[in-house]
């Protein structure tokens, strides 16, 4: 019987209740009357038995028996039974017989007698399985609350705390003092220790919650203030490439902070999921200023291969100047794609594009000037070589014509001492004309065509101009003076023309009367 009672009582959890129950023992009647433990004073317990408070010696008080499920008692076992008419008091009894769900119990106390009872009017004999005690089973402990906010919370939530602490610690009494920051505990020492632990945990979380609540209230007020301010503020947002978010934020957010301070805006938010940048400020000017500092873009500008060297400059000088003047963040050449890559704020990139466009405008002009300079150098080299060759050519022509002159003198009876002398005089006259001397006046009645032929002969270095055939007196004349003052190309062309024209001039002057003279002219 005792084994059954122990097993049953141990299997049931303690009941959570607001007013913990103890039972006061009557040793004569062997009865157990339930009551409420209200206080402890040394070895005395103050018990409320329903009819008033009584101070009872601790040895007469036990903890109330735990609830139990239905069980079938065995004959001769000891049980506790509630008598008819005394529903709250339990009496020890011995089982006489068990039949058909009914149990015949004989009471062991001073009152004696027997009754037929059924479940739930009997239970195991808890006193027979509970251990004997040499000291009071219950103690009184007071737990001080140092935080007034926790005390107020315990007072406002006492039912919640009592239900939790009592059910888990099995203390018999838990009372929050309404005036003093303390909690009174009544129960077994281990139960009170567990209750203290739970109270401390409640207090810790209550304190944390109080701080969180205070912060929440502050945040709520700040949020309301921010909403009101944002309602009256200016807002701007713009997209940004994901690969450029790092430039927008800067190391440790330095770029954002710098822009926010420089522009005087209230808020700069970089949303990587957009990705986008949101700016809020007190004026349109401030948010635009912040955007100018934070809107990073990347541009690829197609360029021709022949333009790349011009853009980079000698030793990268042009690129360095471009970056310094426009403040672009990154500047590079993608040779494979034939593109210039620009990265920086939109303002900086736009400035760099304008710089490049203007710089490239001068590429064709510089190339044209370089080509012209090279052409002039080649032409100058050609003229220098021609001038170096001219003295030798003139010497060869003088000797040949001197010989012809000798032959002409013989054919004409030795007149004039040969043509070589006249050619020398004619060259001097032609050189004077090319140096800017005024054209010689033609005197006499000689035909104009003869004078022109003589002048052409003089430019070609063929000798002095012949006197007109009509007996008039004339002077040597160079009619190609204008050509001599013109461009080198024209001078060369005129010289060749004169030489070609002069090749027939002696035959026209001789009139075809002298065979040797005509052959000399053709030679």
Coordinates of C-alpha atoms in Angstrom, one line a residue:
X1 CA 0.0 0.0 0.0
X2 CA 2.7 2.5 0.8
X3 CA 4.5 1.7 -2.4
X4 CA 1.4 2.4 -4.4
X5 CA 0.9 5.7 -2.6
X6 CA 4.5 6.8 -3.1
X7 CA 4.3 6.0 -6.8
X8 CA 1.1 7.9 -7.2
X9 CA 2.1 11.0 -5.3
X10 CA 5.5 11.2 -7.1
X11 CA 3.9 10.9 -10.5
X12 CA 1.8 14.1 -10.2
X13 CA 3.1 17.6 -10.7
X14 CA 2.5 20.3 -8.1
X15 CA -0.5 22.5 -8.6
X16 CA 0.0 26.1 -9.4
X17 CA -2.0 28.3 -7.0
X18 CA -2.2 31.8 -5.7
X19 CA -2.5 30.9 -2.1
X20 CA -0.2 27.9 -1.3
X21 CA -1.8 25.2 0.9
X22 CA -0.3 23.4 3.9
X23 CA -2.0 20.9 6.1
X24 CA -2.2 21.0 9.9
X25 CA -1.9 17.6 11.6
X26 CA -4.2 16.5 14.5
X27 CA -2.2 13.8 16.2
X28 CA -5.2 12.4 18.1
X29 CA -7.7 12.2 15.3
X30 CA -5.0 11.4 12.8
X31 CA -6.5 14.1 10.5
X32 CA -5.0 16.7 8.1
X33 CA -6.8 20.0 7.8
X34 CA -5.8 22.3 4.8
X35 CA -4.8 25.9 5.5
X36 CA -2.8 28.7 4.1
X37 CA 0.7 29.6 5.4
X38 CA 0.8 33.3 6.0
X39 CA 3.9 34.0 8.0
X40 CA 6.7 32.4 9.9
X41 CA 8.2 33.4 13.2
X42 CA 11.0 31.3 14.4
X43 CA 9.4 27.8 14.9
X44 CA 5.8 29.0 14.6
X45 CA 3.7 29.1 11.5
X46 CA 0.8 31.5 11.1
X47 CA -1.9 29.4 9.4
X48 CA -5.3 30.5 8.1
X49 CA -7.6 27.5 8.6
X50 CA -10.6 29.2 7.2
X51 CA -12.0 30.1 10.6
X52 CA -9.2 32.5 11.5
X53 CA -5.5 32.7 11.8
X54 CA -3.6 30.4 14.2
X55 CA 0.0 30.1 15.2
X56 CA 0.9 26.5 14.9
X57 CA 4.1 24.7 15.8
X58 CA 6.1 23.8 12.8
X59 CA 6.0 20.1 13.7
X60 CA 2.3 20.0 13.2
X61 CA 2.5 21.4 9.6
X62 CA 3.2 19.6 6.5
X63 CA 3.1 20.5 2.9
X64 CA -0.2 19.6 1.2
X65 CA -0.3 16.3 -0.5
X66 CA 0.1 16.5 -4.3
X67 CA -2.9 15.7 -6.5
X68 CA -3.2 12.1 -7.7
X69 CA -5.0 10.2 -10.4
X70 CA -7.4 7.4 -9.6
X71 CA -5.9 4.2 -8.2
X72 CA -7.2 1.0 -6.7
X73 CA -6.2 0.5 -3.0
X74 CA -5.3 -2.9 -1.7
X75 CA -6.8 -4.5 1.4
X76 CA -5.1 -3.7 4.7
X77 CA -3.3 -0.7 3.1
X78 CA -3.4 2.7 4.7
X79 CA -5.2 5.5 2.9
X80 CA -6.5 9.0 3.6
X81 CA -10.3 9.5 3.4
X82 CA -12.6 12.4 3.5
X83 CA -15.5 11.8 5.8
X84 CA -19.0 12.7 5.0
X85 CA -19.7 16.1 6.4
X86 CA -16.1 17.1 6.7
X87 CA -15.1 17.4 3.0
X88 CA -12.0 19.5 3.6
X89 CA -10.4 17.3 6.3
X90 CA -8.5 14.0 5.5
X91 CA -8.5 11.1 8.0
X92 CA -6.2 8.1 8.1
X93 CA -8.0 4.8 7.5
X94 CA -7.2 1.2 6.8
X95 CA -8.7 -0.6 3.8
X96 CA -11.0 -3.4 4.9
X97 CA -12.2 -4.5 1.5
X98 CA -12.5 -3.4 -2.1
X99 CA -15.5 -4.4 -4.2
X100 CA -17.1 -3.1 -7.4
X101 CA -15.3 0.2 -7.2
X102 CA -16.3 0.7 -3.6
X103 CA -13.8 0.7 -0.7
X104 CA -14.6 -0.1 2.9
X105 CA -12.3 2.0 5.1
X106 CA -11.9 1.8 8.9
X107 CA -10.7 5.1 10.5
X108 CA -7.6 4.9 12.7
X109 CA -8.0 8.0 14.8
X110 CA -9.8 8.7 18.1
X111 CA -13.1 9.1 16.4
X112 CA -13.1 5.5 15.0
X113 CA -15.8 4.1 12.7
X114 CA -15.9 3.0 9.1
X115 CA -17.3 4.1 5.8
X116 CA -17.9 2.9 2.3
X117 CA -16.1 5.4 -0.1
X118 CA -15.3 5.7 -3.7
X119 CA -12.9 7.7 -5.8
X120 CA -12.1 10.7 -5.4
X121 CA -12.9 10.6 -1.7
X122 CA -9.7 8.7 -0.9
X123 CA -6.0 9.1 -1.7
X124 CA -2.7 7.5 -0.7
X125 CA -1.4 8.1 2.8
X126 CA 1.0 10.9 2.1
X127 CA 2.3 11.1 5.7
X128 CA 3.4 7.5 5.6
X129 CA 5.7 8.1 2.7
X130 CA 7.0 11.6 3.5
X131 CA 10.3 11.6 5.3
X132 CA 10.5 12.5 9.0
X133 CA 11.9 16.0 9.7
X134 CA 14.2 17.1 12.4
X135 CA 13.8 20.8 11.7
X136 CA 11.2 23.1 10.3
X137 CA 10.3 22.2 6.7
X138 CA 9.6 25.8 5.7
X139 CA 11.6 29.0 6.0
X140 CA 10.9 32.6 5.4
X141 CA 13.1 34.6 3.1
X142 CA 13.0 38.2 1.9
X143 CA 14.3 39.2 -1.5
X144 CA 15.3 42.9 -1.9
X145 CA 14.6 44.7 -5.2
X146 CA 17.2 47.3 -6.0
X147 CA 15.5 48.7 -9.1
X148 CA 12.3 50.7 -8.5
X149 CA 11.2 50.0 -12.1
X150 CA 11.4 46.3 -11.4
X151 CA 9.4 46.7 -8.2
X152 CA 6.7 48.6 -10.1
X153 CA 6.6 45.9 -12.8
X154 CA 6.3 43.1 -10.2
X155 CA 3.4 44.9 -8.6
X156 CA 1.7 45.4 -11.9
X157 CA 2.3 41.8 -13.0
X158 CA 2.2 40.0 -9.6
X159 CA -0.2 37.3 -10.8
X160 CA 2.0 36.5 -13.7
X161 CA 5.2 36.3 -11.6
X162 CA 3.5 34.3 -8.8
X163 CA 2.1 31.8 -11.2
X164 CA 5.5 31.3 -12.8
X165 CA 7.7 31.3 -9.7
X166 CA 5.4 29.2 -7.4
X167 CA 4.7 26.5 -10.0
X168 CA 8.4 26.1 -10.8
X169 CA 10.0 26.5 -7.3
X170 CA 7.2 25.1 -5.2
X171 CA 7.4 27.8 -2.6
X172 CA 4.3 28.1 -0.4
X173 CA 4.0 31.8 -0.3
X174 CA 5.1 34.6 -2.6
X175 CA 4.1 38.1 -1.7
X176 CA 5.2 41.4 -3.3
X177 CA 5.3 44.2 -0.7
X178 CA 3.3 47.1 -1.9
X179 CA 5.3 49.8 -0.1
X180 CA 8.8 48.4 0.3
X181 CA 11.0 47.2 -2.6
X182 CA 11.0 43.5 -1.5
X183 CA 9.4 40.1 -2.0
X184 CA 8.6 37.7 0.8
X185 CA 9.0 34.0 0.2
X186 CA 7.7 31.1 2.4
X187 CA 8.6 27.5 1.6
X188 CA 11.3 24.9 1.7
X189 CA 14.9 26.2 1.6
X190 CA 15.5 24.6 -1.8
X191 CA 12.2 26.0 -3.1
X192 CA 13.1 29.5 -1.9
X193 CA 16.6 29.3 -3.5
X194 CA 14.9 28.3 -6.8
X195 CA 12.4 31.1 -6.4
X196 CA 15.2 33.6 -5.8
X197 CA 16.9 32.5 -9.0
X198 CA 13.7 33.0 -10.9
X199 CA 13.0 36.4 -9.3
X200 CA 16.5 37.6 -10.3
X201 CA 15.9 36.3 -13.9
X202 CA 12.6 38.1 -14.0
X203 CA 14.2 41.3 -12.6
X204 CA 17.0 41.1 -15.2
X205 CA 14.7 40.8 -18.1
X206 CA 12.3 43.4 -16.7
X207 CA 15.3 45.8 -16.3
X208 CA 16.4 45.0 -19.8
X209 CA 12.9 45.4 -21.1
X210 CA 12.5 48.7 -19.2
X211 CA 15.7 50.0 -20.9
X212 CA 14.5 48.7 -24.3
X213 CA 11.1 50.3 -23.7
X214 CA 12.7 53.6 -22.8
X215 CA 14.9 53.4 -25.9
X216 CA 11.8 52.5 -27.9
X217 CA 10.0 55.5 -26.6
X218 CA 12.9 57.8 -27.4
X219 CA 13.2 56.2 -30.9
X220 CA 9.5 56.7 -31.4
X221 CA 9.7 60.3 -30.5
X222 CA 12.7 60.8 -32.7
X223 CA 11.0 59.0 -35.5
X224 CA 8.0 61.3 -35.2
X225 CA 10.3 64.3 -35.3
X226 CA 12.2 62.9 -38.3
X227 CA 8.9 62.3 -40.1
X228 CA 7.8 65.8 -39.5
X229 CA 11.1 67.1 -40.6
X230 CA 11.2 64.9 -43.7
X231 CA 7.7 66.0 -44.6
X232 CA 9.1 69.6 -44.9
X233 CA 12.4 68.5 -46.4
X234 CA 13.6 68.0 -50.0
X235 CA 14.3 64.5 -51.3
X236 CA 16.3 63.3 -54.2
X237 CA 17.3 59.8 -55.4
X238 CA 19.3 58.6 -58.4
X239 CA 20.6 55.1 -59.6
X240 CA 24.2 54.0 -59.4
X241 CA 26.0 51.1 -60.9
X242 CA 26.7 48.3 -58.5
X243 CA 30.5 48.3 -59.3
X244 CA 30.6 52.0 -58.3
X245 CA 28.9 51.7 -54.9
X246 CA 32.3 51.4 -53.2
X247 CA 33.3 54.8 -54.7
X248 CA 30.0 56.4 -53.5
X249 CA 30.4 55.1 -49.9
X250 CA 34.1 55.5 -49.6
X251 CA 36.4 53.8 -47.1
X252 CA 34.3 53.3 -43.9
X253 CA 31.6 55.6 -45.3
X254 CA 34.1 58.5 -45.6
X255 CA 32.8 59.8 -48.9
X256 CA 29.2 59.8 -47.8
X257 CA 30.1 61.6 -44.5
X258 CA 32.2 64.2 -46.4
X259 CA 29.5 64.9 -48.9
X260 CA 26.8 65.1 -46.2
X261 CA 28.9 67.6 -44.3
X262 CA 30.0 69.6 -47.3
X263 CA 26.5 69.9 -48.8
X264 CA 24.7 70.3 -45.4
X265 CA 22.1 67.6 -46.1
X266 CA 20.3 65.7 -43.4
X267 CA 20.5 62.2 -44.7
X268 CA 22.4 60.2 -47.3
X269 CA 21.3 56.6 -47.7
X270 CA 23.0 54.1 -50.1
X271 CA 20.6 51.2 -51.0
X272 CA 22.8 48.4 -52.5
X273 CA 19.6 46.5 -53.5
X274 CA 18.5 49.3 -55.8
X275 CA 21.2 50.1 -56.3
X276 CA 20.4 53.8 -55.6
X277 CA 21.3 56.8 -53.5
X278 CA 18.7 58.7 -51.5
X279 CA 19.5 62.2 -50.3
X280 CA 17.3 64.3 -48.0
X281 CA 18.1 67.9 -47.2
X282 CA 16.7 71.2 -46.1
X283 CA 16.8 72.8 -49.6
X284 CA 16.9 71.9 -53.3
X285 CA 20.4 73.4 -53.5
X286 CA 21.8 71.3 -50.7
X287 CA 20.6 68.0 -52.2
X288 CA 21.8 68.9 -55.7
X289 CA 25.2 69.8 -54.2
X290 CA 25.3 66.4 -52.5
X291 CA 24.4 64.6 -55.7
X292 CA 27.2 66.4 -57.5
X293 CA 29.6 64.9 -55.0
X294 CA 28.2 61.4 -54.9
X295 CA 26.8 60.6 -58.4
X296 CA 29.6 58.4 -59.8
X297 CA 29.4 57.2 -63.4
X298 CA 31.5 55.3 -65.9
X299 CA 31.8 56.2 -69.6
X300 CA 33.5 54.5 -72.5
X301 CA 34.5 56.8 -75.3
X302 CA 35.4 55.2 -78.7
X303 CA 38.7 56.6 -80.2
X304 CA 40.7 55.8 -83.4
X305 CA 44.0 54.1 -83.0
X306 CA 45.8 57.1 -84.4
X307 CA 44.2 59.3 -81.7
X308 CA 45.4 57.2 -78.7
X309 CA 49.0 58.5 -78.7
X310 CA 47.7 62.1 -79.1
X311 CA 45.4 61.6 -76.1
X312 CA 48.0 60.1 -73.8
X313 CA 50.7 62.6 -74.7
X314 CA 54.5 62.2 -74.3
X315 CA 55.2 60.3 -71.1
X316 CA 51.4 60.4 -70.3
X317 CA 51.6 64.1 -69.8
X318 CA 48.2 64.8 -71.5
X319 CA 46.4 62.2 -69.4
X320 CA 47.9 63.5 -66.2
X321 CA 46.8 67.1 -67.1
X322 CA 43.3 65.8 -68.0
X323 CA 43.0 64.0 -64.6
X324 CA 44.3 66.9 -62.6
X325 CA 42.1 69.5 -64.3
X326 CA 38.8 67.5 -64.4
X327 CA 39.3 65.4 -61.2
X328 CA 38.2 62.1 -62.7
X329 CA 38.8 59.2 -60.4
X330 CA 40.0 56.7 -63.0
X331 CA 41.3 57.2 -66.5
X332 CA 42.5 54.3 -68.7
X333 CA 42.8 53.1 -72.3
X334 CA 41.1 49.9 -73.5
X335 CA 43.3 49.3 -76.6
X336 CA 41.5 46.1 -77.5
X337 CA 38.2 47.8 -77.7
X338 CA 39.6 51.2 -78.9
X339 CA 38.0 53.1 -76.0
X340 CA 39.0 55.5 -73.3
X341 CA 37.5 54.5 -69.9
X342 CA 36.4 57.4 -67.6
X343 CA 35.2 56.9 -64.0
X344 CA 34.3 59.7 -61.6
X345 CA 31.5 62.0 -60.6
X346 CA 29.2 63.0 -63.4
X347 CA 30.6 66.5 -63.3
X348 CA 34.2 65.3 -63.5
X349 CA 33.4 62.8 -66.4
X350 CA 31.5 65.5 -68.3
X351 CA 34.5 67.9 -67.9
X352 CA 36.8 65.1 -69.1
X353 CA 34.7 64.5 -72.2
X354 CA 34.8 68.1 -73.1
X355 CA 38.6 68.3 -72.5
X356 CA 39.1 65.2 -74.8
X357 CA 36.9 66.6 -77.5
X358 CA 38.6 69.9 -77.6
X359 CA 42.1 68.3 -77.5
X360 CA 41.2 66.0 -80.4
X361 CA 40.1 68.9 -82.5
X362 CA 43.8 70.0 -82.9
X363 CA 45.1 66.6 -83.9
X364 CA 44.2 67.1 -87.7
X365 CA 45.6 70.6 -87.6
X366 CA 48.9 69.5 -86.1
X367 CA 49.1 66.7 -88.5
X368 CA 48.5 69.1 -91.4
X369 CA 51.1 71.5 -90.2
X370 CA 53.6 68.6 -89.8
X371 CA 53.0 67.4 -93.3
X372 CA 53.4 71.0 -94.7
X373 CA 56.6 71.4 -92.7
X374 CA 57.9 68.1 -94.1
X375 CA 57.0 69.1 -97.7
X376 CA 58.9 72.3 -97.3
X377 CA 61.9 70.6 -95.9
X378 CA 62.0 68.2 -98.9
X379 CA 61.5 71.1 -101.3
X380 CA 64.3 73.1 -99.6
X381 CA 66.6 70.1 -99.8
X382 CA 65.8 69.8 -103.6
X383 CA 66.6 73.5 -104.2
X384 CA 69.9 73.2 -102.3
X385 CA 71.0 70.3 -104.4
X386 CA 70.0 72.1 -107.7
X387 CA 72.0 75.2 -106.7
X388 CA 75.0 73.0 -105.9
X389 CA 74.8 71.4 -109.4
X390 CA 74.2 74.7 -111.3
X391 CA 77.8 76.1 -111.4
X392 CA 79.2 73.0 -113.0
X393 CA 76.4 72.9 -115.6
X394 CA 76.9 76.6 -116.5
X395 CA 80.7 76.1 -116.9
X396 CA 80.0 73.2 -119.3
X397 CA 77.6 75.2 -121.3
X398 CA 80.0 78.2 -121.5
X399 CA 82.8 76.1 -123.0
X400 CA 80.5 74.5 -125.5
X401 CA 79.0 77.7 -126.7
X402 CA 82.4 79.4 -126.8
X403 CA 83.5 76.8 -129.3
X404 CA 80.3 77.3 -131.3
X405 CA 81.0 81.0 -131.1
X406 CA 84.4 80.5 -132.7
X407 CA 82.8 78.5 -135.5
X408 CA 80.2 81.2 -136.1
X409 CA 83.0 83.8 -136.2
X410 CA 84.7 81.9 -138.9
X411 CA 81.5 81.4 -140.9
X412 CA 80.8 85.1 -140.6
X413 CA 84.3 86.1 -141.4
X414 CA 85.7 86.3 -137.9
X415 CA 83.2 88.9 -136.7
X416 CA 82.7 89.7 -133.0
X417 CA 85.5 87.6 -131.6
X418 CA 83.2 84.6 -131.0
X419 CA 79.9 84.1 -129.2
X420 CA 81.4 83.0 -125.9
X421 CA 82.2 86.6 -124.9
X422 CA 78.6 87.8 -125.6
X423 CA 77.2 84.8 -123.5
X424 CA 79.2 85.8 -120.4
X425 CA 77.9 89.4 -120.6
X426 CA 74.3 88.1 -121.0
X427 CA 74.6 85.9 -117.8
X428 CA 75.7 88.9 -115.8
X429 CA 72.7 90.9 -117.1
X430 CA 70.3 87.9 -116.3
X431 CA 71.7 87.6 -112.8
X432 CA 71.1 91.2 -112.2
X433 CA 67.5 90.9 -113.2
X434 CA 66.9 87.9 -110.9
X435 CA 68.2 89.9 -108.0
X436 CA 65.5 92.5 -108.3
X437 CA 67.0 95.0 -110.8
X438 CA 64.5 96.8 -113.0
X439 CA 64.0 95.6 -116.6
X440 CA 66.4 97.3 -119.1
X441 CA 64.9 99.8 -121.6
X442 CA 65.0 98.6 -125.2
X443 CA 66.3 101.4 -127.5
X444 CA 66.1 101.6 -131.3
X445 CA 63.6 100.3 -133.7
X446 CA 64.3 96.6 -133.2
X447 CA 61.2 94.3 -133.3
X448 CA 59.7 93.4 -129.9
X449 CA 59.9 89.7 -130.7
X450 CA 63.6 89.8 -131.1
X451 CA 64.0 91.6 -127.8
X452 CA 62.0 88.8 -126.0
X453 CA 64.1 86.1 -127.7
X454 CA 67.2 87.8 -126.5
X455 CA 65.9 88.0 -123.0
X456 CA 64.9 84.4 -123.0
X457 CA 68.4 83.5 -124.2
X458 CA 69.9 85.6 -121.3
X459 CA 67.8 83.7 -118.6
X460 CA 69.0 80.4 -119.9
X461 CA 72.6 81.5 -119.4
X462 CA 73.3 81.5 -123.2
X463 CA 75.1 84.8 -123.4
X464 CA 74.5 88.5 -123.8
X465 CA 71.4 89.8 -125.7
X466 CA 72.2 90.3 -129.4
X467 CA 71.9 93.7 -130.9
X468 CA 68.8 94.1 -133.0
X469 CA 69.3 93.3 -136.7
X470 CA 67.8 96.6 -137.9
X471 CA 70.9 98.6 -136.9
X472 CA 69.3 100.0 -133.8
X473 CA 71.1 100.2 -130.6
X474 CA 69.8 98.1 -127.6
X475 CA 70.8 97.0 -124.1
X476 CA 70.8 93.5 -122.6
X477 CA 67.3 92.7 -121.2
X478 CA 65.9 89.9 -119.0
X479 CA 62.1 89.7 -119.6
X480 CA 61.8 86.9 -117.0
X481 CA 62.4 89.1 -114.0
X482 CA 58.8 88.6 -112.8
X483 CA 59.3 84.8 -112.9
X484 CA 62.5 85.1 -110.9
X485 CA 60.7 86.9 -108.1
X486 CA 58.0 84.1 -108.0
X487 CA 57.9 80.8 -106.1
X488 CA 60.8 78.4 -106.6
X489 CA 58.7 76.0 -108.6
X490 CA 57.7 78.7 -111.0
X491 CA 61.3 79.9 -111.3
X492 CA 62.4 76.4 -112.3
X493 CA 59.6 76.0 -114.8
X494 CA 60.4 79.4 -116.3
X495 CA 64.1 78.5 -116.5
X496 CA 63.3 75.3 -118.3
X497 CA 61.0 77.1 -120.7
X498 CA 63.6 79.6 -121.4
X499 CA 66.2 76.9 -122.2
X500 CA 63.8 75.1 -124.4
X501 CA 62.8 78.3 -126.2
X502 CA 66.4 79.3 -126.6
X503 CA 67.2 76.1 -128.4
X504 CA 65.7 77.5 -131.6
X505 CA 66.6 81.1 -131.1
X506 CA 69.9 81.2 -133.1
X507 CA 68.3 79.8 -136.2
X508 CA 65.6 82.6 -136.1
X509 CA 68.2 85.3 -135.6
X510 CA 70.5 84.0 -138.5
X511 CA 67.5 83.9 -140.9
X512 CA 68.8 80.5 -142.1
X513 CA 71.6 82.0 -144.3
X514 CA 74.5 80.2 -142.7
X515 CA 74.6 76.4 -142.7
X516 CA 77.2 76.1 -139.9
X517 CA 75.4 78.6 -137.7
X518 CA 72.2 76.7 -138.1
X519 CA 73.8 73.5 -137.1
X520 CA 75.5 75.1 -134.1
X521 CA 72.1 76.4 -133.0
X522 CA 70.5 72.9 -133.3
X523 CA 73.4 71.4 -131.3

